[in-house]
Coordinates of N, CA and C in Angstrom, one line a residue:
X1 N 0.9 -1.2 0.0 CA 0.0 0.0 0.0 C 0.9 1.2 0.0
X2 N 0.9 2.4 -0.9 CA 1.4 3.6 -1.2 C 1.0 4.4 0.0
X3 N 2.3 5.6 -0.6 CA 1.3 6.8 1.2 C 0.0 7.1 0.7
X4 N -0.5 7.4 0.2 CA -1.9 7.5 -0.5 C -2.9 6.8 -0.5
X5 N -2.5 5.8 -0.5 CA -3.5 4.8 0.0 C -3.9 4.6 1.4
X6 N -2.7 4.7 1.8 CA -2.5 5.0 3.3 C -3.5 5.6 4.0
X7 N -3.5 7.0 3.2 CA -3.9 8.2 4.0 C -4.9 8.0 3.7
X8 N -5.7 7.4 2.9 CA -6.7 7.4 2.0 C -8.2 6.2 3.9
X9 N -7.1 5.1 3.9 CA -7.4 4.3 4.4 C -7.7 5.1 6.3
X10 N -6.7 5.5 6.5 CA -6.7 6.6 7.9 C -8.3 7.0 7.9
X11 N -8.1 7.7 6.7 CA -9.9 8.6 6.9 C -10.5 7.8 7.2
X12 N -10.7 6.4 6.5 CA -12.0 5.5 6.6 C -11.9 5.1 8.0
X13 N -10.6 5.0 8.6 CA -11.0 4.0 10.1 C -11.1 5.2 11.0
X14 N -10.6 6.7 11.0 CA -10.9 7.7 12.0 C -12.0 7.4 12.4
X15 N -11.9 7.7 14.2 CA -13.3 7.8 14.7 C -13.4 9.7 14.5
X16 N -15.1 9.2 14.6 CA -15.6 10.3 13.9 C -15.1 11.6 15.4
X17 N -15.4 12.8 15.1 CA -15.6 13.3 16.7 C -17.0 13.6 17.0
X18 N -17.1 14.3 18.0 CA -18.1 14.1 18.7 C -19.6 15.3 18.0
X19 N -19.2 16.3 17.6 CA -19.7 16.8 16.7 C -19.8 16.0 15.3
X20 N -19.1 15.5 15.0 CA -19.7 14.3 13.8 C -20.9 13.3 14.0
X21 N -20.9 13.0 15.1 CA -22.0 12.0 16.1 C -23.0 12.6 15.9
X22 N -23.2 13.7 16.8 CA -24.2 14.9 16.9 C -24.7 15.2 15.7
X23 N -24.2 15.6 14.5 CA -24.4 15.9 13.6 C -26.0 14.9 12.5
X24 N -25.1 13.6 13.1 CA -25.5 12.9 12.5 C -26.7 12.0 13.2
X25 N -26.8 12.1 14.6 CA -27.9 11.9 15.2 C -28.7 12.8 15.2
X26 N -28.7 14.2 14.8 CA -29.9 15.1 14.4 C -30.4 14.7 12.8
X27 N -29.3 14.1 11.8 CA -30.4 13.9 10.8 C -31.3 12.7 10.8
X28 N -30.7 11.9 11.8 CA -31.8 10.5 11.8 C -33.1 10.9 13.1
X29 N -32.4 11.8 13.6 CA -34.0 12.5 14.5 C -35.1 13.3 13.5
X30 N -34.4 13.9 12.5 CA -35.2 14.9 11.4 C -36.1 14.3 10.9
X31 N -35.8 13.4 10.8 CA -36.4 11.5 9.8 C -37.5 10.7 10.2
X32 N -36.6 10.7 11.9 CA -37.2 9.4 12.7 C -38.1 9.7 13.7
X33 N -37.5 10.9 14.2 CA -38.4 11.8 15.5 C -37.7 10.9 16.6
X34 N -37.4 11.8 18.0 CA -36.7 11.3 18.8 C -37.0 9.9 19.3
X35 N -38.5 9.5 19.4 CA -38.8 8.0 20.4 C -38.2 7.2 19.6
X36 N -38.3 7.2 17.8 CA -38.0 6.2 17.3 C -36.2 5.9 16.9
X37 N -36.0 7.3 17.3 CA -34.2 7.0 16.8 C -33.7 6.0 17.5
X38 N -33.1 5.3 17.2 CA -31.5 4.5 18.0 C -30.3 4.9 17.8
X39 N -29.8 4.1 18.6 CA -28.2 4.3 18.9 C -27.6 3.7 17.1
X40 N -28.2 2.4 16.6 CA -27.9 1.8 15.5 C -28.1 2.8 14.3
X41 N -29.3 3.6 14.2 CA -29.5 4.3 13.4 C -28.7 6.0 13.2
X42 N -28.1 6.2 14.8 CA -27.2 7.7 14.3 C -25.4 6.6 13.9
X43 N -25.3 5.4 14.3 CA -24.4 5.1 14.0 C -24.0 4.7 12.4
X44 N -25.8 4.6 12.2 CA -25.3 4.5 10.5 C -25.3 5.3 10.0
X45 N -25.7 6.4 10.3 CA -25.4 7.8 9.9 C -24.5 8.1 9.6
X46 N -23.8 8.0 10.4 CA -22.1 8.6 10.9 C -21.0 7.9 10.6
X47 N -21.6 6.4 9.8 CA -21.2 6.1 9.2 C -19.8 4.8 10.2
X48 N -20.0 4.4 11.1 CA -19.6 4.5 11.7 C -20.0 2.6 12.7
X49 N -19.4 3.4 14.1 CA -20.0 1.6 14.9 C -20.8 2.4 16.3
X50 N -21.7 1.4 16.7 CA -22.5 1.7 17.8 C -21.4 2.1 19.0
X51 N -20.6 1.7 19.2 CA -19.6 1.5 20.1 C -18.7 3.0 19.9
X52 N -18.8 3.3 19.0 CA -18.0 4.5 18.4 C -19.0 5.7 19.0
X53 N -20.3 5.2 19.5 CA -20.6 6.3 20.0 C -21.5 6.4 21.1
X54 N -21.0 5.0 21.8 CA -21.1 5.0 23.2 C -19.6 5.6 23.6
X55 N -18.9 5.8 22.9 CA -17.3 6.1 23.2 C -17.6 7.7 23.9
X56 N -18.6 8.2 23.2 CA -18.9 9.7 23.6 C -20.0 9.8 24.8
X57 N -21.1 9.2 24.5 CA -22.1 9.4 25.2 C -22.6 8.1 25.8
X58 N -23.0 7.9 26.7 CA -23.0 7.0 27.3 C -24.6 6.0 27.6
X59 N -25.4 6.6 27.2 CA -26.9 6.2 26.5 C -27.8 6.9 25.7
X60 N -28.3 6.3 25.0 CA -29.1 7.0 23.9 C -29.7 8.1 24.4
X61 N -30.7 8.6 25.7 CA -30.5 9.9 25.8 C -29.7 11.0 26.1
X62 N -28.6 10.5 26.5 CA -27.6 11.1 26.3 C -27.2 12.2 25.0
X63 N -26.9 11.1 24.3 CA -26.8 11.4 22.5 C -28.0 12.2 21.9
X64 N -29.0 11.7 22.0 CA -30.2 12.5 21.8 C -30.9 13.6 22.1
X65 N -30.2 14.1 23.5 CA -30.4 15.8 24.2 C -29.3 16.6 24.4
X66 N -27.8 15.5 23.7 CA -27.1 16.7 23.5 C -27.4 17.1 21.7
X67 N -27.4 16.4 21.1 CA -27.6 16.2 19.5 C -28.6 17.1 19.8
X68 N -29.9 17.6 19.8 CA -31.0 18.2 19.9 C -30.5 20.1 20.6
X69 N -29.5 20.0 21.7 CA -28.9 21.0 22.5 C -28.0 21.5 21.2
X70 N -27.3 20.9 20.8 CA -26.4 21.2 19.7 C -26.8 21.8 18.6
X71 N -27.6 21.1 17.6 CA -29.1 21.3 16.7 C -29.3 22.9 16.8
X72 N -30.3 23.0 18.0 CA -30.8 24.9 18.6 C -29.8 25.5 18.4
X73 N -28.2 25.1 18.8 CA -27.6 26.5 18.6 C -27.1 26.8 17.8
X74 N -26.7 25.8 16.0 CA -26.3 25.8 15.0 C -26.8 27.4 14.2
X75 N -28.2 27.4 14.0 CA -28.6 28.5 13.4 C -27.5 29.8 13.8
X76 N -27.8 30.0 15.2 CA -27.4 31.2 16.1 C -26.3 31.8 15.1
X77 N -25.3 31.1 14.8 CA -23.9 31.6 14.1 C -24.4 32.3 13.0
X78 N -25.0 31.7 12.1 CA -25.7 32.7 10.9 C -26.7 34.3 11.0
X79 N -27.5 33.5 11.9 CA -28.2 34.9 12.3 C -27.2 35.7 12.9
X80 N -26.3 35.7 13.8 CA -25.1 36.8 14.2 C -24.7 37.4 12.8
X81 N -24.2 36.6 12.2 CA -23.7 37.1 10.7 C -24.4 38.1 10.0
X82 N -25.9 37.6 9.6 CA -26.4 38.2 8.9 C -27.3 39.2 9.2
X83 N -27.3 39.2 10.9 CA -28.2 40.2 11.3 C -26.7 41.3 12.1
X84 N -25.3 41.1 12.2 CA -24.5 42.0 12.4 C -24.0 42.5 11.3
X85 N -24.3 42.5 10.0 CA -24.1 43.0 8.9 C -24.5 44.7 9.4
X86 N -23.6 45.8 8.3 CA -23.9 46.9 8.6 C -25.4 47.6 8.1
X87 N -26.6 47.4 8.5 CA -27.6 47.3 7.5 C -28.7 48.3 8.3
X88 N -29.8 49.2 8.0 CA -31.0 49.7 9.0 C -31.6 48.6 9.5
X89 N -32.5 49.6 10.3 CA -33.3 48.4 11.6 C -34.1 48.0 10.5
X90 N -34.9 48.5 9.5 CA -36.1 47.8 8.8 C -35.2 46.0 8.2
X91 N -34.1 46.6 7.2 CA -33.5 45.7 6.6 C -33.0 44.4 7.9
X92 N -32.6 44.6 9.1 CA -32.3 43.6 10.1 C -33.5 43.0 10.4
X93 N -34.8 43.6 10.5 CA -35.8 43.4 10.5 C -36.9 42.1 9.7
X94 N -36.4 42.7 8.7 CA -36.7 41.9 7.4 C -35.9 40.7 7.8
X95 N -34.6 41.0 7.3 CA -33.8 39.4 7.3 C -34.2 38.4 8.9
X96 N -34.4 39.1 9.9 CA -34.7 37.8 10.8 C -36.7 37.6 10.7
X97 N -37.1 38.3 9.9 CA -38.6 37.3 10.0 C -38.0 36.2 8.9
X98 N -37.4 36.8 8.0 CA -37.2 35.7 6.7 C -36.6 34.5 7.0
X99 N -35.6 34.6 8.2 CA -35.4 33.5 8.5 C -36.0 32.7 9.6
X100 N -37.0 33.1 10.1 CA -37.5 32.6 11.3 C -38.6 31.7 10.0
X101 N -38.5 31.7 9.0 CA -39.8 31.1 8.7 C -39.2 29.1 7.6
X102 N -39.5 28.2 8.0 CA -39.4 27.1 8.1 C -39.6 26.5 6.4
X103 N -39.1 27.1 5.4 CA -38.9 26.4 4.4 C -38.7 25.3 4.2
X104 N -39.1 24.3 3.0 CA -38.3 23.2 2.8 C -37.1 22.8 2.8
X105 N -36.2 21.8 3.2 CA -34.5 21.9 3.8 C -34.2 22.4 4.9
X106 N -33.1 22.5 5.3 CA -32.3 23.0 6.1 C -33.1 24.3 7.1
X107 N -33.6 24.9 6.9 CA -34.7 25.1 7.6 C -36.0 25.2 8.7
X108 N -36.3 24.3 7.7 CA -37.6 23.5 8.2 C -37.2 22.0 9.3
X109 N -35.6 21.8 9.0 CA -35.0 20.6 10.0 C -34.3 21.3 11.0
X110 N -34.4 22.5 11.1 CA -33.8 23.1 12.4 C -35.2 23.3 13.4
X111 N -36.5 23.6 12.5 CA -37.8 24.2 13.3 C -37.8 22.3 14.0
X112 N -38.1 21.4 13.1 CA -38.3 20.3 13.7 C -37.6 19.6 14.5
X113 N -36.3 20.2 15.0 CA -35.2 19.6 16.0 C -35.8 20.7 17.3
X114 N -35.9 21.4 16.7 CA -36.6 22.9 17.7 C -37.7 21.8 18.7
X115 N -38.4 21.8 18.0 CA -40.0 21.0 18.4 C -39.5 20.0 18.9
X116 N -39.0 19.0 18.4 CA -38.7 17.7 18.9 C -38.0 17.9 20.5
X117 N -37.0 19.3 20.5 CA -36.4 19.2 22.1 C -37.2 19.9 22.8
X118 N -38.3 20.5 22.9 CA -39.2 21.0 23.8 C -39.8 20.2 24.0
X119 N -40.2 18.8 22.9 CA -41.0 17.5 23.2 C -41.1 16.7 24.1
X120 N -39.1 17.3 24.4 CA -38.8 15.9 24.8 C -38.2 16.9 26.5
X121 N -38.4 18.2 26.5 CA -38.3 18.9 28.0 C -39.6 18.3 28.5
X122 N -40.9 18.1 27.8 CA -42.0 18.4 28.5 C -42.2 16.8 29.6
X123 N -41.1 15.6 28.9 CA -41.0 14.5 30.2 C -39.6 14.6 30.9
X124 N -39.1 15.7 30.7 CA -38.0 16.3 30.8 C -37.7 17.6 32.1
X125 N -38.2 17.8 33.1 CA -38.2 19.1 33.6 C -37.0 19.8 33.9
X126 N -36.3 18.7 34.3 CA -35.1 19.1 34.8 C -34.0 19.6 33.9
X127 N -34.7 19.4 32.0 CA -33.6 20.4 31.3 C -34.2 21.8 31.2
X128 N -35.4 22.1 31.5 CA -36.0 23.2 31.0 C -35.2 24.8 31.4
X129 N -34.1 24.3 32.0 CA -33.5 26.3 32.5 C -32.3 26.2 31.4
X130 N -31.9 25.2 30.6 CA -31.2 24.7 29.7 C -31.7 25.6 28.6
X131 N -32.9 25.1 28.3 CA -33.8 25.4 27.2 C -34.3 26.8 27.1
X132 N -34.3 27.2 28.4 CA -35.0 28.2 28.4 C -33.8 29.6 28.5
X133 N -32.6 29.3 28.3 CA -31.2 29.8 28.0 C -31.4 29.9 26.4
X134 N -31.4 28.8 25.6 CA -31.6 29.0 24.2 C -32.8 29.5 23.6
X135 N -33.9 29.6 24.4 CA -35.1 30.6 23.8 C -35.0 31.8 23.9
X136 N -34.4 32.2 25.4 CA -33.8 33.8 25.6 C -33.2 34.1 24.2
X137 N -31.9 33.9 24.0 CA -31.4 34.0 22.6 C -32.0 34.0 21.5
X138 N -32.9 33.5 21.1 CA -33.8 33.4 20.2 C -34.5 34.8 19.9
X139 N -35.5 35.2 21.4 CA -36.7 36.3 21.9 C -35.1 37.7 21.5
X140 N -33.9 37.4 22.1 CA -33.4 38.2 22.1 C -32.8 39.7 21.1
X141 N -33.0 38.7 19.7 CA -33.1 39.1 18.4 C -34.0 40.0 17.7
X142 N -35.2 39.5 18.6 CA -36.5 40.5 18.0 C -36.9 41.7 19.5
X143 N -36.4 42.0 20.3 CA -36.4 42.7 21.1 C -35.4 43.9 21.1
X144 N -34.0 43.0 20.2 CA -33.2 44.2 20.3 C -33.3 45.1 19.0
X145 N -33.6 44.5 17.8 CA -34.4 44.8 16.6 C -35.2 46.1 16.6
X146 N -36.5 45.5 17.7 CA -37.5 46.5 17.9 C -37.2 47.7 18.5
X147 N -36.7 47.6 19.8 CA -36.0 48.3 20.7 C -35.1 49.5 19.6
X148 N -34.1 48.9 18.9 CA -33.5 49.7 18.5 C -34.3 50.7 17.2
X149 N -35.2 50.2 16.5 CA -35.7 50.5 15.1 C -37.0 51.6 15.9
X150 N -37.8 51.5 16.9 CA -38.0 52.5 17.9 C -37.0 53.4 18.2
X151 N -36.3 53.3 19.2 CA -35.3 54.5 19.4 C -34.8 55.4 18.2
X152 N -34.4 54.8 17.1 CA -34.3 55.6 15.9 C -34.8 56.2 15.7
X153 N -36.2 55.7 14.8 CA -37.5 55.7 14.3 C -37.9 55.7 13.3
X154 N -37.2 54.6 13.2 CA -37.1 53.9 11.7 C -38.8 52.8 12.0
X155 N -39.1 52.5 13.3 CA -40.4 52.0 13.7 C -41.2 53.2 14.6
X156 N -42.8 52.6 14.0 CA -44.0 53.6 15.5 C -44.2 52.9 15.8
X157 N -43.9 52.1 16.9 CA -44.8 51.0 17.7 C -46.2 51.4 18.0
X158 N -47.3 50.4 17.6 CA -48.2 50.3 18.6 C -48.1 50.1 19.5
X159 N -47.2 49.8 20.2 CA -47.3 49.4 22.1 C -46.1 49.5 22.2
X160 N -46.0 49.5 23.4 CA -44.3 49.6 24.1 C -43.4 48.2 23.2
X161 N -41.9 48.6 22.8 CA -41.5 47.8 22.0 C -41.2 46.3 22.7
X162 N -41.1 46.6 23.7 CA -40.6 44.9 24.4 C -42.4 43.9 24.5
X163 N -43.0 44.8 24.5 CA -44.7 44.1 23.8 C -44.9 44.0 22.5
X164 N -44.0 44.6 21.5 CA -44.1 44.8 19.8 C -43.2 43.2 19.6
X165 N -42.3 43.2 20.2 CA -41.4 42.4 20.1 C -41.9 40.8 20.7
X166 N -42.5 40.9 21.8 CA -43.6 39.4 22.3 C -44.3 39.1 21.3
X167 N -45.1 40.1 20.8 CA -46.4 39.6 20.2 C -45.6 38.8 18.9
X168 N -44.4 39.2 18.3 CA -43.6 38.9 16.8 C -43.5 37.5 17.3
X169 N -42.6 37.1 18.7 CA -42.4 35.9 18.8 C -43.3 34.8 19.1
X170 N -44.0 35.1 19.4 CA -45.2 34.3 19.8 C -46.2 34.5 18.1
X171 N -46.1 35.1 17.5 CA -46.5 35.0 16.2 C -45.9 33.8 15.3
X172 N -44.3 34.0 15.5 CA -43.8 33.1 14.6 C -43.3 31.9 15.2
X173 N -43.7 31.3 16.8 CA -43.8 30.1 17.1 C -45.1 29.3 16.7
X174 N -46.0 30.4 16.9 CA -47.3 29.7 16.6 C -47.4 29.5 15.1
X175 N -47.1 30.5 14.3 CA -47.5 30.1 12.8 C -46.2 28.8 12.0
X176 N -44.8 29.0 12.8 CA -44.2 27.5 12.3 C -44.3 26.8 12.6
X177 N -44.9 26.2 13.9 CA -45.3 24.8 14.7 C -46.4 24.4 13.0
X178 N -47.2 25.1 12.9 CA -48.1 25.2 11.9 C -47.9 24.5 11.2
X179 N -46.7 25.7 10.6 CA -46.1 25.2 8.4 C -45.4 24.1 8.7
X180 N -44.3 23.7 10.1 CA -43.8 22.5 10.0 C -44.5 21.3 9.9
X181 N -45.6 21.3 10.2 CA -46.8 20.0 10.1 C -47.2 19.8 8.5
X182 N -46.5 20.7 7.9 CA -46.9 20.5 6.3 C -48.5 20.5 5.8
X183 N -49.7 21.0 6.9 CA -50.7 21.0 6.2 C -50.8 22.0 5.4
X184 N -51.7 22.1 4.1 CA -51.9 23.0 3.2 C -52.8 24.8 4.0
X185 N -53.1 24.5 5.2 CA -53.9 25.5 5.7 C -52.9 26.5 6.4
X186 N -51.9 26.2 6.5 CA -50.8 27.4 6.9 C -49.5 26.6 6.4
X187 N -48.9 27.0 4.8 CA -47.6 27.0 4.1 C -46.4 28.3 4.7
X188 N -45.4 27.7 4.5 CA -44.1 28.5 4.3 C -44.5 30.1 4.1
X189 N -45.3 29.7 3.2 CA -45.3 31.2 1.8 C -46.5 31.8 2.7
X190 N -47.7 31.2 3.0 CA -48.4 32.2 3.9 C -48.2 32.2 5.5
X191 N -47.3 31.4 5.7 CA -46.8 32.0 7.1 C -46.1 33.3 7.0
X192 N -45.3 33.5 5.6 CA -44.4 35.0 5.7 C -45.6 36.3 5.5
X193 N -46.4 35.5 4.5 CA -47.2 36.9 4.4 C -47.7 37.5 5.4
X194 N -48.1 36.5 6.0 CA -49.0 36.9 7.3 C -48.3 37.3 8.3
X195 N -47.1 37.0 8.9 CA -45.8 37.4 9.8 C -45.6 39.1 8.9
X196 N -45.0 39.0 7.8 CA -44.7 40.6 7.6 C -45.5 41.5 7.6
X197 N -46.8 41.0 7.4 CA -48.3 41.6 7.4 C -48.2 42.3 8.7
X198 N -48.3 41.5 9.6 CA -48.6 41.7 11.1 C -46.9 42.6 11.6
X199 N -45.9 42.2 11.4 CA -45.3 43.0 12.0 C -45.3 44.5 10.9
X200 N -45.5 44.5 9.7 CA -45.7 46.1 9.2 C -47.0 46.8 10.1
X201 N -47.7 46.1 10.5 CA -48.8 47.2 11.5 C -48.7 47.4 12.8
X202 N -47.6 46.2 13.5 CA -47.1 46.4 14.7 C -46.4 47.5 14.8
X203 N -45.8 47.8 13.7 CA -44.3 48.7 13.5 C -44.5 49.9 12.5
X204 N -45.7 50.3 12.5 CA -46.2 51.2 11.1 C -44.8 51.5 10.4
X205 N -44.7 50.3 9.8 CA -43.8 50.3 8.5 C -45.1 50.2 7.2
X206 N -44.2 50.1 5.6 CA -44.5 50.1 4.8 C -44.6 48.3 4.5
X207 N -45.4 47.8 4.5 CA -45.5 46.1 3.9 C -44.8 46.1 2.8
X208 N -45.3 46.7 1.9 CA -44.3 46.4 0.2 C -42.7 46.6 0.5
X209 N -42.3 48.0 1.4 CA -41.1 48.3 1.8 C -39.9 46.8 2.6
X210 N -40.7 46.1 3.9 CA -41.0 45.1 4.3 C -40.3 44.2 3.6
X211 N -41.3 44.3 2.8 CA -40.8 42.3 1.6 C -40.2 42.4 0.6
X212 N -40.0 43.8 0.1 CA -39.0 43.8 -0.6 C -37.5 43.6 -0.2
X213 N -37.5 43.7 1.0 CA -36.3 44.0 2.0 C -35.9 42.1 2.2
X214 N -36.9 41.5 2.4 CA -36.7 40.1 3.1 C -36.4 39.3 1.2
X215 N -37.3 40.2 0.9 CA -36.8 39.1 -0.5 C -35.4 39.3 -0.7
X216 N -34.8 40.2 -0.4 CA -33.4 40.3 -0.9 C -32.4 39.4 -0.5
X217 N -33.3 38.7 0.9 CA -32.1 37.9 1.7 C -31.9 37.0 1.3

């Protein structure tokens, strides 16, 4: 065997790391939904051996509430990116409804890993100050948004902005729980209308102004 082959062979027998595990026990949760995942099925994901990932975690819920903990905070990095961009409050505005809303792909598998770990707080109590660490961060986005696009005045609030900013989130938990169920009575496409709809009158902005802004993202 040449060095090349060699090195070729290394890759195949590396154990994976632990974020490779994770990785790959959220897509067979995306799939399976957490009761039904196994240990067998994030191992074949990952391409990998059962044992390869009891090496990390030491029982399947183990693997399955950090993989899900892990999951919630992946987005986070992008929205810092794309909502720390040098841009007005309307335009920061725009880009986090656009992305709060659960398309087909990569998307719509982060709303459902979302869902799936609150599923699984609710026989769960003892993770919930866990969880409720990564929803702060979440609420935190559309509060500072508001807050700031008020103080400017680039927004009029109808109500005090930290109430402009509740009613947004609680808007677009309840309308993607929705669209992620894939019924035809609340889609992707009219969860946005209806989200920019409602925050242009929360925020006496211009709606056309709005979606032209989110379409750009």
């Amino acid at each position: 065997m040449d060095g090349q082959d060699k090195t070729v062979e290394r890759r195949r027998t590396a154990r994976p790391t632990a974020e490779t595990i994770l990785a790959a026990a959220c897509r067979a949760i995306a799939r399976r939904g957490v009761e039904a995942t196994r240990i067998t099925d994030i191992a074949r994901e990952a391409g990998t051996s059962t044992g390869t990932v009891h090496y990390y975690f030491e029982t399947k819920d183990d693997v399955l509430l950090a993989a899900l903990e892990w999951a919630n905070d992946q987005p986070y990095s992008k929205m810092d990116e794309l909502l720390g961009r040098e841009a007005d409050d309307l335009s920061r505005l725009a880009t986090l409804l656009e992305l709060s809303i659960p398309y087909p792909g990569p998307p719509r598998e982060e709303w459902v890993l979302f869902l799936e770990l609150w599923g699984r707080i609710l026989h769960r109590p003892e993770l919930l100050a866990a969880a409720e660490n990564a929803d702060s961060r979440w609420r935190s986005y559309f509060f500072d948004i508001v807050r700031s696009g008020t103080a400017s005045g680039a927004f009029r609030a109808v109500a005090p902005p930290d109430e402009v900013a509740d009613r947004l989130v609680a808007l677009v938990d309840g309308l993607a729980l929705k669209a992620v169920l894939g019924g035809s009575w609340m889609t992707p496409n009219r969860m946005r209308a209806t989200l920019l709809r409602f925050a242009a009158d929360q925020l006496d902005v211009a709606y056309e102004d709005l979606d032209r802004r989110a379409q750009a993202e």
